[in-house]
Tab-separated table of C-alpha atoms in Angstrom:
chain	number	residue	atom	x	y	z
P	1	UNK	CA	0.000	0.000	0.000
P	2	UNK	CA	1.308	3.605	-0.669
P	3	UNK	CA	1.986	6.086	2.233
P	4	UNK	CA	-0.710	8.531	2.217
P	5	UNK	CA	0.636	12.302	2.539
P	6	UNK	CA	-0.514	14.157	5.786
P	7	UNK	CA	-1.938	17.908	5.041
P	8	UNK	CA	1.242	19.073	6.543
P	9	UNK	CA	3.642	17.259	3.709
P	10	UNK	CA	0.839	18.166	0.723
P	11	UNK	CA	1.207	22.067	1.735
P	12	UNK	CA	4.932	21.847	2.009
P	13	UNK	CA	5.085	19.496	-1.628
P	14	UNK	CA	2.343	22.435	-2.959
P	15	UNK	CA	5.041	25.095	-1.425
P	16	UNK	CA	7.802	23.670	-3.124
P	17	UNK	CA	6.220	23.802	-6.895
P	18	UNK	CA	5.445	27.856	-6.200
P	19	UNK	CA	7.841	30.376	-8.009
P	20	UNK	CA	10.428	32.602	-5.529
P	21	UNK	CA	7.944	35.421	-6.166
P	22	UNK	CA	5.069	33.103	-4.878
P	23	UNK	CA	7.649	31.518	-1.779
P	24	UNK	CA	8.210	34.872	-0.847
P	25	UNK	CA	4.555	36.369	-0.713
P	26	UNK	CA	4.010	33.587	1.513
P	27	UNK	CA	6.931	33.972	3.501
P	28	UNK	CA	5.759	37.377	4.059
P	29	UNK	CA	2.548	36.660	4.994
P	30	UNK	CA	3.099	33.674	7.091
P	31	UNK	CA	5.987	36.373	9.127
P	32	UNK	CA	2.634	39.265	9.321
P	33	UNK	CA	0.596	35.987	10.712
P	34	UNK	CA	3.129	35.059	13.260
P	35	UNK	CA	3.361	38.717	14.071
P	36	UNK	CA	-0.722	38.960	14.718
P	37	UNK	CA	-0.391	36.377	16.682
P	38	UNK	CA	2.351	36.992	19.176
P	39	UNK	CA	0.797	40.263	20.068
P	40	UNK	CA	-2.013	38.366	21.079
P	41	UNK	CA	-0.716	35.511	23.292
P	42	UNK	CA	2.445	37.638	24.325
P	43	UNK	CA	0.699	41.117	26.330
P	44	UNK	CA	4.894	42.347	27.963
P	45	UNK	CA	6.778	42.329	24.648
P	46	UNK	CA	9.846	42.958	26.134
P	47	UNK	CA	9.620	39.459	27.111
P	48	UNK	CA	10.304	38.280	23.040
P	49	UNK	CA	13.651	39.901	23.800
P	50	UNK	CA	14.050	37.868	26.599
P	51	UNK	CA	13.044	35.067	24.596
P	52	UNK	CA	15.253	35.786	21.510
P	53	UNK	CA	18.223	35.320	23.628
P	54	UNK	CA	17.201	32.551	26.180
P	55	UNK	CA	16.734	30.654	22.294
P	56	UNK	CA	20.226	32.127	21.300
P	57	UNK	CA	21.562	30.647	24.410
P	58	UNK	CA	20.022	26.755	23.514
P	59	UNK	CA	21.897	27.464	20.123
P	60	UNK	CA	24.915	27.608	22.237
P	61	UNK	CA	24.007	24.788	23.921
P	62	UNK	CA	23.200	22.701	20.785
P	63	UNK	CA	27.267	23.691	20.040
P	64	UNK	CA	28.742	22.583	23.091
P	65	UNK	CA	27.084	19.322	23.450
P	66	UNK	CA	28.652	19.076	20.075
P	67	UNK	CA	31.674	19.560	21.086
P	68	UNK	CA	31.930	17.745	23.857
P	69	UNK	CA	29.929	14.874	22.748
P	70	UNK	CA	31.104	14.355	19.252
P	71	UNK	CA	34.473	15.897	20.111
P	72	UNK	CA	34.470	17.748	16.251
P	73	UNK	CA	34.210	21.178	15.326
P	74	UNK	CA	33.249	19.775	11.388
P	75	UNK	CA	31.011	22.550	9.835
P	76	UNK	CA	30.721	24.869	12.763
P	77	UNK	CA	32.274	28.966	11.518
P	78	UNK	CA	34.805	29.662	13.576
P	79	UNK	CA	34.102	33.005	11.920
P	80	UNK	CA	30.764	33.580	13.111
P	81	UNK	CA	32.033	32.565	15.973
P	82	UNK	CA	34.408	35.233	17.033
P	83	UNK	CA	31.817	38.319	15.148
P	84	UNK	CA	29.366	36.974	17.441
P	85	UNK	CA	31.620	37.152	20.857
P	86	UNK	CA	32.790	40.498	18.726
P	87	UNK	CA	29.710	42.142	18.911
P	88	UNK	CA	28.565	40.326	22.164
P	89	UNK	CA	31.704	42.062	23.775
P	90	UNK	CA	30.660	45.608	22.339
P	91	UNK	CA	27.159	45.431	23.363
P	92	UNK	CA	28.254	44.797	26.627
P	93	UNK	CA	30.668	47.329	27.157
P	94	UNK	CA	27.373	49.272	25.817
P	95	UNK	CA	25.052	48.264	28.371
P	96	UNK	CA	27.290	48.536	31.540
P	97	UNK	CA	28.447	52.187	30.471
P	98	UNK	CA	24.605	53.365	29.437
P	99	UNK	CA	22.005	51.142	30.309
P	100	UNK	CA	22.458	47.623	33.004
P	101	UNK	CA	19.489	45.601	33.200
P	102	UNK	CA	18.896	41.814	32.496
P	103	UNK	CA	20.168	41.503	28.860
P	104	UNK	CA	23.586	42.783	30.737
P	105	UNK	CA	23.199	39.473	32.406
P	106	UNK	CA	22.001	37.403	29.550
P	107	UNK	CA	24.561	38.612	27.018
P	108	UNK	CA	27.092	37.639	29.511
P	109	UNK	CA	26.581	34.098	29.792
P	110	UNK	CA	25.949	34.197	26.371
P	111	UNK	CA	29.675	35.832	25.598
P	112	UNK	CA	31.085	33.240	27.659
P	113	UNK	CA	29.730	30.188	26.577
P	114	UNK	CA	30.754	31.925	22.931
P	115	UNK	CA	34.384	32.296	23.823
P	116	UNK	CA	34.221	28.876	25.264
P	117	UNK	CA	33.563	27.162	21.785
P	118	UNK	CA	35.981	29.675	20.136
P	119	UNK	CA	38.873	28.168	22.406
P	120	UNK	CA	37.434	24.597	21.660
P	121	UNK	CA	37.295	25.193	17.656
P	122	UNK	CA	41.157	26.939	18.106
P	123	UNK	CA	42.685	24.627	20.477
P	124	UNK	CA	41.232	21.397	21.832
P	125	UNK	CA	39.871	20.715	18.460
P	126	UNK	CA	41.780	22.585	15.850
P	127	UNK	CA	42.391	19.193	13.843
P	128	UNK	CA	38.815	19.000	12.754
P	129	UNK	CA	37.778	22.532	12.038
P	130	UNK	CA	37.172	22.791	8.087
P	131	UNK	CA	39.559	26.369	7.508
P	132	UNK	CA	39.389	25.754	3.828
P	133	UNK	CA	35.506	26.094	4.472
P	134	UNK	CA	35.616	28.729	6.372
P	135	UNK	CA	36.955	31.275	3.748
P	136	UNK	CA	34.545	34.129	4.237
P	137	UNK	CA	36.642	37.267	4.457
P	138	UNK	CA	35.536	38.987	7.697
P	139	UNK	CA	36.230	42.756	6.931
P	140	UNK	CA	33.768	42.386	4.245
P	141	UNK	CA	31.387	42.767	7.072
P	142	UNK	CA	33.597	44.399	10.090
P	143	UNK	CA	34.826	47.255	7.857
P	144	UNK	CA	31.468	48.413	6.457
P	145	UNK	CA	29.458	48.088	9.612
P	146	UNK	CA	32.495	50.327	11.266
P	147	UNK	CA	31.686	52.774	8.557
P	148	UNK	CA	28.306	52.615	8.525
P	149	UNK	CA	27.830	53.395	12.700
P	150	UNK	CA	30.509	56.529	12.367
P	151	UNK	CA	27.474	58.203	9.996
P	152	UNK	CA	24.457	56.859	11.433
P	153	UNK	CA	24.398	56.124	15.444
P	154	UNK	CA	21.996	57.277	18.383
P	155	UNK	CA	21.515	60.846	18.957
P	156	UNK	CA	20.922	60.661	22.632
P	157	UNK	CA	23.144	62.267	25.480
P	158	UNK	CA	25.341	59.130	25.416
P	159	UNK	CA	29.419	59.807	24.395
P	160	UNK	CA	29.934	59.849	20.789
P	161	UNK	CA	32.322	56.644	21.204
P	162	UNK	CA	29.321	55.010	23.308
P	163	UNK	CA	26.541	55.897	20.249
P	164	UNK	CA	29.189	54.533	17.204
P	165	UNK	CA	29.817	51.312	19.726
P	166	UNK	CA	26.148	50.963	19.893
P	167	UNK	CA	25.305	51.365	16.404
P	168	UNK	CA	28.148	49.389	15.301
P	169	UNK	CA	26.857	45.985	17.554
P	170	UNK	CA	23.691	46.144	16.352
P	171	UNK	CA	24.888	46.537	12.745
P	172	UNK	CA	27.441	43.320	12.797
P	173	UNK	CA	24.982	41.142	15.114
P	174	UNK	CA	22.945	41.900	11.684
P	175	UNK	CA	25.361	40.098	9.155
P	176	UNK	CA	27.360	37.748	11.732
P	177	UNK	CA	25.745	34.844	10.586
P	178	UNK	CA	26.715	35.183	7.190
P	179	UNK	CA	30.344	33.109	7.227
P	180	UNK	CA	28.237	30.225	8.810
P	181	UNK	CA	26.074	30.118	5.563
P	182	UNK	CA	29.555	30.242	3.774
P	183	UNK	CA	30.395	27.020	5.391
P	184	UNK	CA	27.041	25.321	5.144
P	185	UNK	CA	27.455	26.307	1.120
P	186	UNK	CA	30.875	25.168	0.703
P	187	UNK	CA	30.494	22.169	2.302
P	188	UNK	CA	27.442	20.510	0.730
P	189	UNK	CA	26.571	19.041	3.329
P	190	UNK	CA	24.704	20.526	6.488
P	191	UNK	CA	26.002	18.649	9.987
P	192	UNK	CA	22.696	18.312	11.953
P	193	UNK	CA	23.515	20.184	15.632
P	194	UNK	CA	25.135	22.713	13.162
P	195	UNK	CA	21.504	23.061	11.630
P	196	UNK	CA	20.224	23.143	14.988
P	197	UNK	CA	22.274	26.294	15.936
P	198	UNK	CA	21.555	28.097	12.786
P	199	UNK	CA	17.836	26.933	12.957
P	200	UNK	CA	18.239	28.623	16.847
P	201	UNK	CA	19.186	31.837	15.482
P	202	UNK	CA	16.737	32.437	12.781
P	203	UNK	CA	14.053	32.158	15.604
P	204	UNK	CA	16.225	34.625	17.529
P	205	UNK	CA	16.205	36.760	15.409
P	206	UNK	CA	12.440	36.368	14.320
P	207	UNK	CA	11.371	37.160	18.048
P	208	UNK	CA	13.935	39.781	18.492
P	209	UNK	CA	12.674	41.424	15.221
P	210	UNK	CA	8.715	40.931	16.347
P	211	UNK	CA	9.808	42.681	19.586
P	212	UNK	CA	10.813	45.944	17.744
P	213	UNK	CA	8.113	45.823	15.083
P	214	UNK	CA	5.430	45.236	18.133
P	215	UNK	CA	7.048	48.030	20.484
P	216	UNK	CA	6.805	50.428	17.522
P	217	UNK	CA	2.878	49.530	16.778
P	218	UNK	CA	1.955	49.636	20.155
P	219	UNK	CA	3.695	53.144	20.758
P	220	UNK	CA	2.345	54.297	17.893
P	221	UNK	CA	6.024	54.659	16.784
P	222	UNK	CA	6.714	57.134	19.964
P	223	UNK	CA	9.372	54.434	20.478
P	224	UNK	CA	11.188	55.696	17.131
P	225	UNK	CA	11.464	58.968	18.994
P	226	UNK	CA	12.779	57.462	21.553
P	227	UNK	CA	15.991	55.896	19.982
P	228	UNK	CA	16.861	59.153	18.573
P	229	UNK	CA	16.490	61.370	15.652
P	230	UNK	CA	17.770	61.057	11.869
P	231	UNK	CA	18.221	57.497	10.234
P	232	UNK	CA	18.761	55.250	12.804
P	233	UNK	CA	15.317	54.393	14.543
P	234	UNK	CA	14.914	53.169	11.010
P	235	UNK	CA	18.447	51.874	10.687
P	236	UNK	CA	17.310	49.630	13.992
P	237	UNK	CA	14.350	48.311	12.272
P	238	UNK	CA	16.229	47.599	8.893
P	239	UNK	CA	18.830	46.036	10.836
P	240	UNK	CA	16.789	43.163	12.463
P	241	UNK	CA	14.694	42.704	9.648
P	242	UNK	CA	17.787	41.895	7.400
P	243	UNK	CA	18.964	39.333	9.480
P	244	UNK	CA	15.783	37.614	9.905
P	245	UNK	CA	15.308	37.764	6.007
P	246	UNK	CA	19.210	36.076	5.791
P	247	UNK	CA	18.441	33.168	8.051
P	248	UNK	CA	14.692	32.988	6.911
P	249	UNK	CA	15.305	30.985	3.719
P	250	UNK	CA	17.543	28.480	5.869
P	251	UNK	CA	14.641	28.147	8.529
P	252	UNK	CA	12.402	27.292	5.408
P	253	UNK	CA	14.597	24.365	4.073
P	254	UNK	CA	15.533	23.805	7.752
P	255	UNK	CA	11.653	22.709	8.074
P	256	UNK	CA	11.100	21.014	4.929
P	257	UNK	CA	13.965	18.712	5.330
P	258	UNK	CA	12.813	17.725	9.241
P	259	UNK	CA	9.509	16.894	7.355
P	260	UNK	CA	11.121	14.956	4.637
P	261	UNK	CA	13.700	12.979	7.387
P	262	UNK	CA	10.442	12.202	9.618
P	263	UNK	CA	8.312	10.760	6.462
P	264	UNK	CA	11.233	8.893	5.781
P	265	UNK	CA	11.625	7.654	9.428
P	266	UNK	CA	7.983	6.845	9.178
P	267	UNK	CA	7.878	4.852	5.957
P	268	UNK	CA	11.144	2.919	7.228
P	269	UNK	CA	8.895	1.759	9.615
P	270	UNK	CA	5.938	0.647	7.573
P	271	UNK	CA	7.978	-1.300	5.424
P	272	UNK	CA	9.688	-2.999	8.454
P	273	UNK	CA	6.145	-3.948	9.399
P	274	UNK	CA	4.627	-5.254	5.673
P	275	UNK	CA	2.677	-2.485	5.839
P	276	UNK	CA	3.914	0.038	2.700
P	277	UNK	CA	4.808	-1.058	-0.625
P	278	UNK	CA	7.573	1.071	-1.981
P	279	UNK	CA	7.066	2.087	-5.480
P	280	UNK	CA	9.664	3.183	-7.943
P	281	UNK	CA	9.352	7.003	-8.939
């Protein structure tokens, strides 16, 4: 007998036939549904924030269990690596010089458990990191978001060195991500708890951008005043919806291949049991 599809695998099958154009409307709209919804259940959005990085943190996690489980550092970015503890290590200096509150906290088990699996991919397990991989060319991204926060930064009462530091973290948190992609594209093949930790950070950075979108809608964009004057408020905005958009498409085949493994899994099992013919396609 043939395996019937569930709804779930027909709409992901239908999804798969659409153009880009069509994938993207739907991308879009699915994101605007997600958005609706979240500002139903969740009624303190700061507490998306808090969420973004409590699921940043099980990324982490998903790394160091790696590491110490598997002992290999195969398809992990050493790269992204070091601009996240980068712009970790900014942001902090950031919030203990203008503003200390919980994310102080959060960021800094966060920066440690970053700097942990830096030393790991460097050191303990050097042998098995993939350099050749690994070939994105960091000041692509370092130099430019430098740039970019000397002309555009807060305008509040903050030190001008404070604002640029600000502006710059939120700028290379934006595009750290990107030398991981390099990897995953280089190497073909995506390791799984490497998928996990990318996977981790495109929710992130979907909650974290659904925290700003929400604060702006329910302050009937008061909060724009707020962050300052000029380009930035939007530059803020921009900022975390480019990095969602990066790691969106990734989430999307992230998704559709868990759906394809688990049919799989599922079929496997029929057959064990007599109870699926397989038929040749």
């Amino acid at each position: 007998m043939k395996a019937e599809k569930s709804p779930i695998q027909s709409v992901m099958a239908w999804i798969r036939r659409q153009p880009p154009k069509v994938k993207a409307f739907l991308g879009v709209v699915t994101a605007m549904t997600l958005l609706v919804f979240l500002r139903v259940i969740v009624h303190e959005h700061d507490n998306l924030f808090i969420a973004s990085e409590a699921v940043h943190a099980v990324g982490i996690a998903v790394l160091i269990y790696k590491l110490t489980k598997e002992k290999t550092c195969a398809g992990i970015s050493l790269k992204t690596q070091e601009l996240t503890a980068l712009f970790l290590a900014v942001r902090l200096y950031c919030s203990f010089v203008m503003e200390f509150d919980l994310h102080t906290l959060l960021d800094s088990a966060t920066l440690v458990t970053t700097l942990w699996v830096i030393y790991m991919i460097r050191f303990k397990l050097r042998p098995t990191y993939m350099e050749d991989k690994d070939n994105f060319a960091i000041y692509f991204v370092v130099i430019p978001c430098a740039v970019l926060s000397f002309f555009i930064h807060p305008s509040t009462r903050h030190h001008i060195i404070n604002r640029i530091s600000w502006a710059f973290c939120v700028y290379l948190e934006a595009v750290s991500v990107l030398p991981q992609l390099r990897v995953m594209q280089n190497t073909k093949i995506v390791e799984p708890f490497t998928a996990h930790y990318v996977f981790a950070l495109g929710i992130a950075r979907f909650l974290s951008c659904a925290h700003w979108i929400l604060q702006v809608l329910d302050t009937r964009g008061r909060l724009l005043t707020a962050l300052g004057s000029g380009l930035w408020p939007v530059m803020v905005l921009i900022s975390e919806i480019v990095q969602t958009f990066i790691l969106a498409d990734f989430c999307y085949y992230y998704v559709q291949s868990s759906f394809f493994v688990s049919r799989l899994v599922w079929c496997k099992k029929l057959c064990e049991n007599g109870m699926l013919e397989l038929v040749e396609v």
